[in-house]
């Protein structure tokens, strides 16, 4: 099977060529320059092209090769300030490149038949360990002319035996070209990816995988999957939201299954539910947890919330909904620990102000990053989300670890479910970085993760990974919230 590629002509689409995983790792890491035959390049590159996105191509008039530059798809770059043509204007101020996203760049050189080692900018000294096996494939080292004795020109220097270009055929080289500032450290050291190959695979499927999915869909042939690797099969099955809590949350659901005058209509994956759930647990209020599917809109839910959204609370014959309103209702019950500081009107207003910031800015951006399909825009939105989080951190207690200091309170409960989902959803789907150790934000995240009531309402990681796949692919009709984000409206 072949397909036309806009850069390299016809590429092979072989579902499971030999040593696929070793080749994928090697072409992902590019720890040293790699030389490949045309056959190898056209077979294995379509299995890894999801990791990179093409940036530029350089053609030369008198050289027998073309250079293609590709960036890691998960690269981080702050939105650029527009250039000014005004010569009197001060040079534009450059914002530091975001350091925690990936900065790997590779150069692919396509050498035409008959190219010699002297044509390569990788140098005239070529080491060939062996060919065929990707772990010991041919590689280059050195600089142009490095090994030539003074005064002796060897324009037709030969390739060592076994080199992909040795018998005059077309061949390819791939090398990593970040470093010299490109890795954000200005130390000249080339850094590897700041994420795993698995994370790249989650962000985009490679050409072979996409082609196989298309065929499987067209022919509706399940047998086709037999030729896929386990990993590809796993990726092919579309995941949906879970309907039963797992992990620690499952224990809490069991403990809260008895009939009670206060009923929480909930869905285990829902962060708005988790807010109210955490508050109930923190306050030690007695309640019954009732799992419902808000996308099926059972009558029991519609009776309490005609909008058909979870969370909804039923208190005897009275019902109410909207997580923010429910948090205030629980507060007004005056049972257990207060979440808003009692008797301090100004501090209470401060908490409400920052809860509003979370609802207006942090949460919508969380979904924008997750649902955006354009990788450049994902990076832009991720930057915006970081900025909004930074504002919240600046407004919080200097030492924390929580918003108001050592104890978890209202603002923490408001944001906790999304903190939980940063590492479980935004990290795997969008490469969201772990917080930098020792920072105020890292301490806050850690305190939330370790809070007993947050833990008691949190399921195991795969529940979130599966439940948010449809958001990450921006599947049609995912939810009212997804529709609102897509159409630029506020949250439902
Ligand atoms: N503003 C609502 C949002 C609740 C919400 O969007 N819940 C989602 C589950 S996470 C839901 O019920 N979705 C059902 C649907 O989209 O039809 C709140 O704060 O309670």
Short mmCIF file of C-alpha atoms and ligand atoms in Angstrom, two decimals:
data_model
loop_
_atom_site.label_atom_id
_atom_site.label_comp_id
_atom_site.label_asym_id
_atom_site.label_seq_id
_atom_site.Cartn_x
_atom_site.Cartn_y
_atom_site.Cartn_z
CA UNK A 1 0.00 0.00 0.00
CA UNK A 2 1.39 3.42 -0.93
CA UNK A 3 0.23 6.96 -0.47
CA UNK A 4 1.36 10.30 -1.83
CA UNK A 5 3.13 12.49 0.67
CA UNK A 6 3.43 16.21 0.02
CA UNK A 7 7.15 16.15 0.84
CA UNK A 8 8.62 12.80 -0.02
CA UNK A 9 6.48 11.52 -2.91
CA UNK A 10 5.07 8.06 -2.50
CA UNK A 11 5.35 6.58 1.00
CA UNK A 12 4.73 2.98 1.98
CA UNK A 13 1.89 2.18 4.32
CA UNK A 14 2.94 -1.13 5.80
CA UNK A 15 0.96 -1.74 9.02
CA UNK A 16 3.50 -3.82 10.90
CA UNK A 17 7.00 -3.83 9.36
CA UNK A 18 9.85 -5.65 11.19
CA UNK A 19 11.14 -4.08 14.42
CA UNK A 20 8.49 -1.36 14.24
CA UNK A 21 8.68 -0.39 17.90
CA UNK A 22 12.48 -0.18 17.87
CA UNK A 23 12.39 1.98 14.76
CA UNK A 24 9.69 4.21 16.19
CA UNK A 25 11.67 4.78 19.40
CA UNK A 26 14.81 5.47 17.39
CA UNK A 27 13.14 7.92 15.04
CA UNK A 28 11.42 9.57 18.02
CA UNK A 29 14.58 10.06 20.06
CA UNK A 30 17.04 10.72 17.17
CA UNK A 31 19.79 10.57 19.77
CA UNK A 32 22.39 10.37 17.02
CA UNK A 33 22.10 11.07 13.28
CA UNK A 34 20.48 8.18 11.45
CA UNK A 35 21.05 7.15 7.83
CA UNK A 36 18.32 5.19 6.07
CA UNK A 37 17.83 3.60 2.69
CA UNK A 38 14.92 4.92 0.65
CA UNK A 39 13.01 1.72 1.46
CA UNK A 40 13.59 2.12 5.22
CA UNK A 41 12.67 5.79 5.20
CA UNK A 42 9.49 5.28 3.22
CA UNK A 43 8.48 2.34 5.38
CA UNK A 44 9.18 3.72 8.85
CA UNK A 45 8.74 7.49 8.62
CA UNK A 46 4.94 7.23 8.05
CA UNK A 47 4.84 5.44 11.42
CA UNK A 48 6.37 8.40 13.24
CA UNK A 49 5.27 11.45 11.22
CA UNK A 50 2.64 12.27 13.89
CA UNK A 51 5.46 13.28 16.27
CA UNK A 52 6.67 16.11 14.03
CA UNK A 53 5.16 18.84 11.90
CA UNK A 54 6.88 20.15 8.78
CA UNK A 55 8.32 23.63 9.18
CA UNK A 56 10.37 24.37 6.05
CA UNK A 57 12.14 22.88 3.07
CA UNK A 58 15.47 24.03 1.69
CA UNK A 59 16.40 23.22 -1.90
CA UNK A 60 19.82 24.00 -3.33
CA UNK A 61 20.71 24.76 -6.94
CA UNK A 62 23.96 22.88 -7.14
CA UNK A 63 23.65 20.32 -4.40
CA UNK A 64 22.28 16.81 -4.80
CA UNK A 65 20.04 16.93 -1.74
CA UNK A 66 17.06 18.65 -0.18
CA UNK A 67 16.78 19.49 3.54
CA UNK A 68 13.46 19.32 5.33
CA UNK A 69 13.05 20.85 8.78
CA UNK A 70 10.43 19.44 11.13
CA UNK A 71 9.48 20.61 14.64
CA UNK A 72 8.05 18.48 17.40
CA UNK A 73 4.29 18.85 17.24
CA UNK A 74 4.25 19.52 21.02
CA UNK A 75 6.65 22.42 20.75
CA UNK A 76 6.05 25.46 22.91
CA UNK A 77 6.29 28.98 21.62
CA UNK A 78 4.57 32.00 23.12
CA UNK A 79 2.31 33.85 20.69
CA UNK A 80 4.65 36.14 18.74
CA UNK A 81 4.48 39.92 18.80
CA UNK A 82 3.98 41.28 15.28
CA UNK A 83 7.11 42.63 13.58
CA UNK A 84 7.38 46.37 13.06
CA UNK A 85 8.82 47.87 9.87
CA UNK A 86 9.56 51.17 11.63
CA UNK A 87 13.40 51.49 11.85
CA UNK A 88 13.08 54.08 14.67
CA UNK A 89 11.08 51.75 16.80
CA UNK A 90 12.89 49.85 19.51
CA UNK A 91 13.47 46.19 18.73
CA UNK A 92 10.47 44.14 19.75
CA UNK A 93 10.72 42.70 23.19
CA UNK A 94 11.00 38.97 23.04
CA UNK A 95 9.15 36.92 25.60
CA UNK A 96 11.15 33.96 26.84
CA UNK A 97 10.22 30.75 25.10
CA UNK A 98 8.10 28.53 27.29
CA UNK A 99 10.59 26.07 28.62
CA UNK A 100 8.38 23.25 29.66
CA UNK A 101 6.96 22.35 26.26
CA UNK A 102 8.95 20.42 23.72
CA UNK A 103 11.62 21.99 21.57
CA UNK A 104 12.91 19.11 19.49
CA UNK A 105 13.60 19.89 15.85
CA UNK A 106 14.87 17.47 13.25
CA UNK A 107 16.42 17.86 9.83
CA UNK A 108 15.68 15.23 7.22
CA UNK A 109 18.05 15.23 4.24
CA UNK A 110 17.03 13.50 1.06
CA UNK A 111 20.12 12.62 -0.97
CA UNK A 112 19.61 12.01 -4.66
CA UNK A 113 21.20 9.01 -6.37
CA UNK A 114 24.93 9.47 -6.79
CA UNK A 115 25.40 11.84 -3.84
CA UNK A 116 28.79 11.42 -2.14
CA UNK A 117 29.82 11.77 1.52
CA UNK A 118 31.30 15.18 0.65
CA UNK A 119 27.77 16.37 -0.16
CA UNK A 120 26.66 15.79 3.39
CA UNK A 121 26.96 18.62 5.90
CA UNK A 122 27.42 15.91 8.48
CA UNK A 123 30.98 15.41 7.40
CA UNK A 124 33.27 13.21 5.44
CA UNK A 125 33.92 10.82 8.24
CA UNK A 126 31.23 8.21 8.17
CA UNK A 127 30.91 5.38 10.57
CA UNK A 128 28.89 2.40 9.62
CA UNK A 129 28.21 -0.10 12.31
CA UNK A 130 25.79 -2.23 10.38
CA UNK A 131 22.62 -1.76 8.40
CA UNK A 132 19.24 -3.37 8.62
CA UNK A 133 18.91 -3.34 12.37
CA UNK A 134 17.76 0.06 13.53
CA UNK A 135 19.58 -0.16 16.85
CA UNK A 136 22.92 -0.41 15.05
CA UNK A 137 22.13 1.38 11.79
CA UNK A 138 24.66 3.53 9.98
CA UNK A 139 25.39 6.92 11.46
CA UNK A 140 27.57 9.92 10.73
CA UNK A 141 29.85 12.06 12.85
CA UNK A 142 32.25 15.01 12.43
CA UNK A 143 32.29 18.25 10.46
CA UNK A 144 32.90 18.99 6.76
CA UNK A 145 36.45 18.26 5.69
CA UNK A 146 37.44 17.29 9.20
CA UNK A 147 39.29 14.15 8.21
CA UNK A 148 40.96 15.47 5.06
CA UNK A 149 44.73 15.94 5.15
CA UNK A 150 45.89 19.44 4.31
CA UNK A 151 46.14 20.05 0.57
CA UNK A 152 44.49 16.80 -0.42
CA UNK A 153 41.05 17.03 -1.93
CA UNK A 154 38.97 13.93 -2.13
CA UNK A 155 35.80 15.05 -3.90
CA UNK A 156 34.68 11.55 -4.75
CA UNK A 157 35.28 10.09 -1.39
CA UNK A 158 33.51 6.77 -1.09
CA UNK A 159 30.89 5.64 1.42
CA UNK A 160 31.95 2.77 3.60
CA UNK A 161 30.43 -0.57 2.62
CA UNK A 162 26.94 -1.07 4.00
CA UNK A 163 26.10 2.65 3.98
CA UNK A 164 22.64 3.29 2.48
CA UNK A 165 24.17 5.52 -0.21
CA UNK A 166 27.11 3.21 -0.99
CA UNK A 167 25.83 1.87 -4.29
CA UNK A 168 24.72 5.24 -5.52
CA UNK A 169 21.06 4.95 -4.56
CA UNK A 170 18.89 7.59 -3.01
CA UNK A 171 19.18 7.71 0.77
CA UNK A 172 18.01 9.80 3.74
CA UNK A 173 19.54 11.11 6.95
CA UNK A 174 17.70 12.31 10.03
CA UNK A 175 19.36 14.34 12.75
CA UNK A 176 18.21 16.41 15.68
CA UNK A 177 19.01 20.11 15.19
CA UNK A 178 17.76 21.78 18.35
CA UNK A 179 20.42 22.92 20.80
CA UNK A 180 22.48 26.12 20.41
CA UNK A 181 19.63 27.97 22.04
CA UNK A 182 16.99 25.89 20.37
CA UNK A 183 16.36 23.92 23.53
CA UNK A 184 15.64 27.12 25.46
CA UNK A 185 18.77 26.73 27.57
CA UNK A 186 21.28 28.54 25.31
CA UNK A 187 23.76 25.91 26.38
CA UNK A 188 24.25 24.43 22.94
CA UNK A 189 23.15 21.08 24.26
CA UNK A 190 20.60 19.25 22.21
CA UNK A 191 17.75 18.09 24.39
CA UNK A 192 15.44 15.19 23.72
CA UNK A 193 11.66 15.31 23.79
CA UNK A 194 10.07 16.49 27.04
CA UNK A 195 7.30 13.93 26.73
CA UNK A 196 6.92 10.32 25.76
CA UNK A 197 6.20 8.85 22.36
CA UNK A 198 2.88 7.71 23.82
CA UNK A 199 1.92 11.35 24.46
CA UNK A 200 2.75 12.26 20.85
CA UNK A 201 0.56 9.34 19.71
CA UNK A 202 -2.33 10.63 21.77
CA UNK A 203 -2.12 14.07 20.20
CA UNK A 204 -2.14 12.81 16.62
CA UNK A 205 -2.25 9.45 14.88
CA UNK A 206 0.49 8.67 12.37
CA UNK A 207 -0.15 8.33 8.63
CA UNK A 208 -0.29 4.53 8.63
CA UNK A 209 -2.65 4.47 11.56
CA UNK A 210 -4.91 7.12 10.02
CA UNK A 211 -4.94 5.28 6.72
CA UNK A 212 -5.87 2.00 8.40
CA UNK A 213 -8.66 3.66 10.36
CA UNK A 214 -10.00 5.16 7.14
CA UNK A 215 -9.94 1.80 5.40
CA UNK A 216 -11.51 0.02 8.36
CA UNK A 217 -14.25 2.64 8.45
CA UNK A 218 -14.86 2.51 4.70
CA UNK A 219 -15.00 -1.23 4.52
CA UNK A 220 -16.37 -1.66 8.03
CA UNK A 221 -14.06 -4.64 8.16
CA UNK A 222 -13.13 -5.68 11.66
CA UNK A 223 -10.79 -8.31 10.23
CA UNK A 224 -8.52 -5.54 9.04
CA UNK A 225 -7.62 -4.92 12.65
CA UNK A 226 -5.91 -8.31 12.71
CA UNK A 227 -2.97 -6.74 10.88
CA UNK A 228 -2.62 -3.96 13.46
CA UNK A 229 -0.23 -4.04 16.38
CA UNK A 230 -1.75 -4.24 19.88
CA UNK A 231 -0.98 -0.59 20.42
CA UNK A 232 -2.73 0.40 17.19
CA UNK A 233 -5.76 -1.73 18.05
CA UNK A 234 -5.98 -0.11 21.46
CA UNK A 235 -5.92 3.31 19.86
CA UNK A 236 -8.57 2.35 17.31
CA UNK A 237 -11.24 1.59 19.89
CA UNK A 238 -12.95 4.85 20.70
CA UNK A 239 -13.38 5.44 24.40
CA UNK A 240 -16.40 6.89 26.08
CA UNK A 241 -17.32 8.25 29.50
CA UNK A 242 -17.52 5.84 32.42
CA UNK A 243 -20.77 5.17 34.21
CA UNK A 244 -19.33 3.81 37.44
CA UNK A 245 -16.77 5.30 39.79
CA UNK A 246 -13.51 3.38 40.27
CA UNK A 247 -10.63 3.48 42.75
CA UNK A 248 -11.16 5.41 45.98
CA UNK A 249 -14.28 7.11 44.64
CA UNK A 250 -15.93 3.72 44.24
CA UNK A 251 -15.52 3.06 47.98
CA UNK A 252 -17.08 6.43 48.78
CA UNK A 253 -20.00 5.70 46.44
CA UNK A 254 -20.54 2.40 48.27
CA UNK A 255 -20.44 4.11 51.67
CA UNK A 256 -22.92 6.73 50.50
CA UNK A 257 -25.43 4.43 48.80
CA UNK A 258 -28.01 4.37 51.63
CA UNK A 259 -31.24 6.30 51.20
CA UNK A 260 -30.94 9.81 52.61
CA UNK A 261 -33.06 12.95 52.63
CA UNK A 262 -30.24 14.71 50.78
CA UNK A 263 -29.53 13.13 47.39
CA UNK A 264 -26.67 14.04 45.07
CA UNK A 265 -27.42 13.23 41.42
CA UNK A 266 -23.95 12.69 40.11
CA UNK A 267 -21.71 11.32 37.36
CA UNK A 268 -18.37 9.89 38.36
CA UNK A 269 -16.38 11.66 35.61
CA UNK A 270 -17.93 15.12 36.10
CA UNK A 271 -15.73 17.83 37.63
CA UNK A 272 -18.74 20.03 38.52
CA UNK A 273 -20.12 17.10 40.50
CA UNK A 274 -16.77 16.54 42.17
CA UNK A 275 -16.86 20.08 43.58
CA UNK A 276 -20.11 19.48 45.40
CA UNK A 277 -19.06 15.97 46.33
CA UNK A 278 -15.82 17.24 47.93
CA UNK A 279 -17.77 19.88 49.88
CA UNK A 280 -20.23 17.27 51.22
CA UNK A 281 -17.33 15.07 52.31
CA UNK A 282 -15.40 17.96 53.87
CA UNK A 283 -18.41 19.10 55.83
CA UNK A 284 -19.33 15.56 56.85
CA UNK A 285 -22.96 16.11 55.80
CA UNK A 286 -24.97 12.91 55.40
CA UNK A 287 -26.08 12.32 51.75
CA UNK A 288 -26.93 9.62 49.22
CA UNK A 289 -24.82 9.39 46.05
CA UNK A 290 -26.91 8.51 42.99
CA UNK A 291 -25.01 7.84 39.75
CA UNK A 292 -26.91 9.05 36.67
CA UNK A 293 -26.05 9.36 32.99
CA UNK A 294 -26.64 13.06 32.22
CA UNK A 295 -26.49 12.37 28.48
CA UNK A 296 -29.49 9.98 28.78
CA UNK A 297 -31.34 12.48 31.00
CA UNK A 298 -33.33 10.13 33.22
CA UNK A 299 -36.59 11.51 34.69
CA UNK A 300 -35.15 11.39 38.21
CA UNK A 301 -32.56 13.98 37.09
CA UNK A 302 -34.95 16.09 34.97
CA UNK A 303 -37.33 16.33 37.92
CA UNK A 304 -34.63 18.12 39.89
CA UNK A 305 -32.83 19.85 37.03
CA UNK A 306 -34.90 20.56 33.93
CA UNK A 307 -31.63 21.41 32.11
CA UNK A 308 -30.63 17.79 32.59
CA UNK A 309 -27.13 18.54 33.91
CA UNK A 310 -25.33 17.05 36.88
CA UNK A 311 -24.75 17.88 39.70
CA UNK A 312 -28.26 18.24 41.07
CA UNK A 313 -29.28 18.07 44.72
CA UNK A 314 -32.61 16.91 46.07
CA UNK A 315 -33.35 17.78 49.67
CA UNK A 316 -36.58 16.05 50.63
CA UNK A 317 -39.13 17.56 48.25
CA UNK A 318 -36.99 20.48 47.17
CA UNK A 319 -34.34 20.35 44.47
CA UNK A 320 -31.62 22.60 43.06
CA UNK A 321 -28.69 22.50 40.62
CA UNK A 322 -25.61 24.41 39.36
CA UNK A 323 -22.44 23.50 41.21
CA UNK A 324 -21.78 27.09 42.40
CA UNK A 325 -25.29 27.49 43.77
CA UNK A 326 -25.10 24.08 45.43
CA UNK A 327 -21.80 24.97 47.13
CA UNK A 328 -23.47 28.08 48.57
CA UNK A 329 -26.51 26.06 49.63
CA UNK A 330 -24.32 23.59 51.52
CA UNK A 331 -22.53 26.54 53.12
CA UNK A 332 -25.89 27.98 54.24
CA UNK A 333 -26.83 24.69 55.91
CA UNK A 334 -24.26 25.62 58.56
CA UNK A 335 -23.22 22.03 59.12
CA UNK A 336 -19.61 20.93 59.55
CA UNK A 337 -16.63 23.10 58.54
CA UNK A 338 -17.42 26.38 56.79
CA UNK A 339 -15.69 26.79 53.43
CA UNK A 340 -16.02 30.59 53.30
CA UNK A 341 -14.33 32.42 56.22
CA UNK A 342 -17.18 33.21 58.67
CA UNK A 343 -17.73 36.83 59.68
CA UNK A 344 -15.17 38.33 57.33
CA UNK A 345 -17.20 39.94 54.55
CA UNK A 346 -14.15 41.22 52.66
CA UNK A 347 -12.30 37.91 52.71
CA UNK A 348 -15.49 36.11 51.66
CA UNK A 349 -15.82 38.52 48.73
CA UNK A 350 -12.15 37.87 47.85
CA UNK A 351 -12.89 34.12 47.75
CA UNK A 352 -15.99 34.62 45.61
CA UNK A 353 -14.05 36.88 43.25
CA UNK A 354 -11.41 34.21 42.62
CA UNK A 355 -14.00 31.46 42.36
CA UNK A 356 -15.55 33.63 39.64
CA UNK A 357 -12.14 33.88 37.96
CA UNK A 358 -11.89 30.08 37.93
CA UNK A 359 -15.34 29.73 36.38
CA UNK A 360 -14.95 32.53 33.86
CA UNK A 361 -11.37 31.97 32.73
CA UNK A 362 -9.61 28.85 34.01
CA UNK A 363 -12.32 26.29 33.26
CA UNK A 364 -13.25 27.47 29.74
CA UNK A 365 -9.53 27.52 28.82
CA UNK A 366 -9.07 24.02 30.17
CA UNK A 367 -11.65 22.83 27.62
CA UNK A 368 -10.27 25.05 24.84
CA UNK A 369 -6.83 23.44 25.19
CA UNK A 370 -8.38 19.99 25.32
CA UNK A 371 -10.81 20.39 22.42
CA UNK A 372 -8.67 22.42 20.01
CA UNK A 373 -7.49 20.28 17.09
CA UNK A 374 -4.98 22.75 15.67
CA UNK A 375 -1.67 22.19 17.45
CA UNK A 376 -0.49 25.79 17.20
CA UNK A 377 -3.74 27.02 18.75
CA UNK A 378 -3.43 24.37 21.47
CA UNK A 379 -0.08 25.89 22.41
CA UNK A 380 -1.59 29.40 22.40
CA UNK A 381 -4.50 28.34 24.62
CA UNK A 382 -2.15 26.42 26.93
CA UNK A 383 -0.20 29.67 27.38
CA UNK A 384 -3.43 31.53 28.15
CA UNK A 385 -4.45 28.87 30.67
CA UNK A 386 -1.07 29.17 32.38
CA UNK A 387 -1.50 32.94 32.58
CA UNK A 388 -4.94 32.64 34.19
CA UNK A 389 -3.63 30.09 36.69
CA UNK A 390 -0.71 32.42 37.45
CA UNK A 391 -3.17 35.23 38.30
CA UNK A 392 -4.95 32.91 40.73
CA UNK A 393 -1.66 31.87 42.31
CA UNK A 394 -0.70 35.54 42.73
CA UNK A 395 -3.97 36.21 44.55
CA UNK A 396 -3.48 33.31 46.93
CA UNK A 397 -1.79 33.13 50.36
CA UNK A 398 2.00 33.55 49.99
CA UNK A 399 2.87 30.26 51.64
CA UNK A 400 -0.34 28.32 51.18
CA UNK A 401 -0.33 25.55 50.32
CA UNK A 402 -4.06 26.27 49.79
CA UNK A 403 -5.71 29.48 48.59
CA UNK A 404 -6.21 30.95 52.07
CA UNK A 405 -3.29 29.23 53.81
CA UNK A 406 -2.87 25.88 55.54
CA UNK A 407 -6.54 24.78 55.29
CA UNK A 408 -8.49 23.84 52.20
CA UNK A 409 -11.48 26.14 51.59
CA UNK A 410 -13.97 27.49 49.03
CA UNK A 411 -11.61 28.46 46.17
CA UNK A 412 -9.69 25.18 46.51
CA UNK A 413 -12.90 23.20 46.23
CA UNK A 414 -13.86 25.19 43.14
CA UNK A 415 -10.63 24.40 41.30
CA UNK A 416 -9.69 20.98 42.75
CA UNK A 417 -11.48 18.85 40.10
CA UNK A 418 -9.60 20.61 37.30
CA UNK A 419 -6.29 20.34 39.11
CA UNK A 420 -6.95 16.61 39.29
CA UNK A 421 -7.66 16.58 35.54
CA UNK A 422 -4.55 18.58 34.53
CA UNK A 423 -2.27 15.60 35.05
CA UNK A 424 -4.83 12.93 34.18
CA UNK A 425 -6.34 14.52 31.07
CA UNK A 426 -4.51 17.60 29.82
CA UNK A 427 -1.08 16.04 30.30
CA UNK A 428 -1.69 12.85 28.29
CA UNK A 429 -3.81 14.49 25.59
CA UNK A 430 -2.02 17.82 25.25
CA UNK A 431 1.38 17.43 26.89
CA UNK A 432 0.47 19.73 29.81
CA UNK A 433 3.65 19.86 31.94
CA UNK A 434 3.98 18.82 35.55
CA UNK A 435 4.35 21.94 37.75
CA UNK A 436 7.91 23.02 38.43
CA UNK A 437 9.01 21.44 41.74
CA UNK A 438 9.13 23.72 44.75
CA UNK A 439 6.98 26.48 43.23
CA UNK A 440 3.90 27.84 44.99
CA UNK A 441 1.74 26.24 42.27
CA UNK A 442 3.43 22.83 42.65
CA UNK A 443 2.79 22.94 46.41
CA UNK A 444 -0.84 23.81 45.83
CA UNK A 445 -1.31 21.00 43.32
CA UNK A 446 0.34 18.55 45.70
CA UNK A 447 -1.83 19.67 48.63
CA UNK A 448 -4.99 19.23 46.53
CA UNK A 449 -3.85 15.81 45.27
CA UNK A 450 -3.17 14.68 48.84
CA UNK A 451 -6.32 16.04 50.44
CA UNK A 452 -8.34 13.12 51.84
CA UNK A 453 -11.68 14.42 50.54
CA UNK A 454 -10.34 15.07 47.06
CA UNK A 455 -8.85 11.57 47.07
CA UNK A 456 -12.12 10.08 48.32
CA UNK A 457 -13.97 11.51 45.31
CA UNK A 458 -11.32 10.70 42.69
CA UNK A 459 -11.47 7.60 40.48
CA UNK A 460 -8.50 5.81 38.94
CA UNK A 461 -6.63 7.58 36.14
CA UNK A 462 -8.01 5.54 33.24
CA UNK A 463 -11.56 6.65 34.04
CA UNK A 464 -10.58 10.23 33.23
CA UNK A 465 -8.41 9.29 30.26
CA UNK A 466 -11.29 7.38 28.68
CA UNK A 467 -14.04 9.80 29.63
CA UNK A 468 -12.29 12.80 28.07
CA UNK A 469 -11.20 11.17 24.82
CA UNK A 470 -14.30 12.49 23.07
CA UNK A 471 -13.44 16.04 24.21
CA UNK A 472 -9.85 15.65 23.04
CA UNK A 473 -11.07 14.59 19.59
CA UNK A 474 -13.80 17.22 19.65
CA UNK A 475 -16.32 14.59 18.61
CA UNK A 476 -19.67 16.01 17.52
CA UNK A 477 -22.42 16.11 20.18
CA UNK A 478 -20.03 15.45 23.04
CA UNK A 479 -21.92 17.59 25.56
CA UNK A 480 -23.67 20.90 26.15
CA UNK A 481 -20.39 22.21 27.50
CA UNK A 482 -18.47 21.15 24.38
CA UNK A 483 -21.10 22.82 22.17
CA UNK A 484 -20.80 26.00 24.22
CA UNK A 485 -16.99 26.04 23.88
CA UNK A 486 -17.19 25.34 20.12
CA UNK A 487 -19.62 28.17 19.57
CA UNK A 488 -17.75 30.61 21.82
CA UNK A 489 -20.59 30.82 24.37
CA UNK A 490 -20.11 30.77 28.14
CA UNK A 491 -20.28 27.49 30.09
CA UNK A 492 -23.76 25.91 30.41
N1 LIG B 1 -22.78 24.88 35.05
C1 LIG B 1 -23.04 23.52 35.41
C2 LIG B 1 -22.31 22.59 34.46
C3 LIG B 1 -22.64 21.13 34.70
C4 LIG B 1 -22.27 20.25 33.50
O1 LIG B 1 -21.91 20.71 32.43
N2 LIG B 1 -22.37 18.92 33.74
C5 LIG B 1 -22.16 17.98 32.64
C6 LIG B 1 -21.37 16.76 33.10
S1 LIG B 1 -19.70 17.20 33.50
C7 LIG B 1 -23.50 17.45 32.16
O2 LIG B 1 -24.37 17.20 32.94
N3 LIG B 1 -23.63 17.29 30.85
C8 LIG B 1 -24.82 16.78 30.21
C9 LIG B 1 -25.01 17.33 28.82
O3 LIG B 1 -24.10 17.97 28.29
O4 LIG B 1 -26.08 17.09 28.26
C10 LIG B 1 -22.61 23.33 36.87
O5 LIG B 1 -21.72 24.07 37.31
O6 LIG B 1 -23.20 22.51 37.57
#
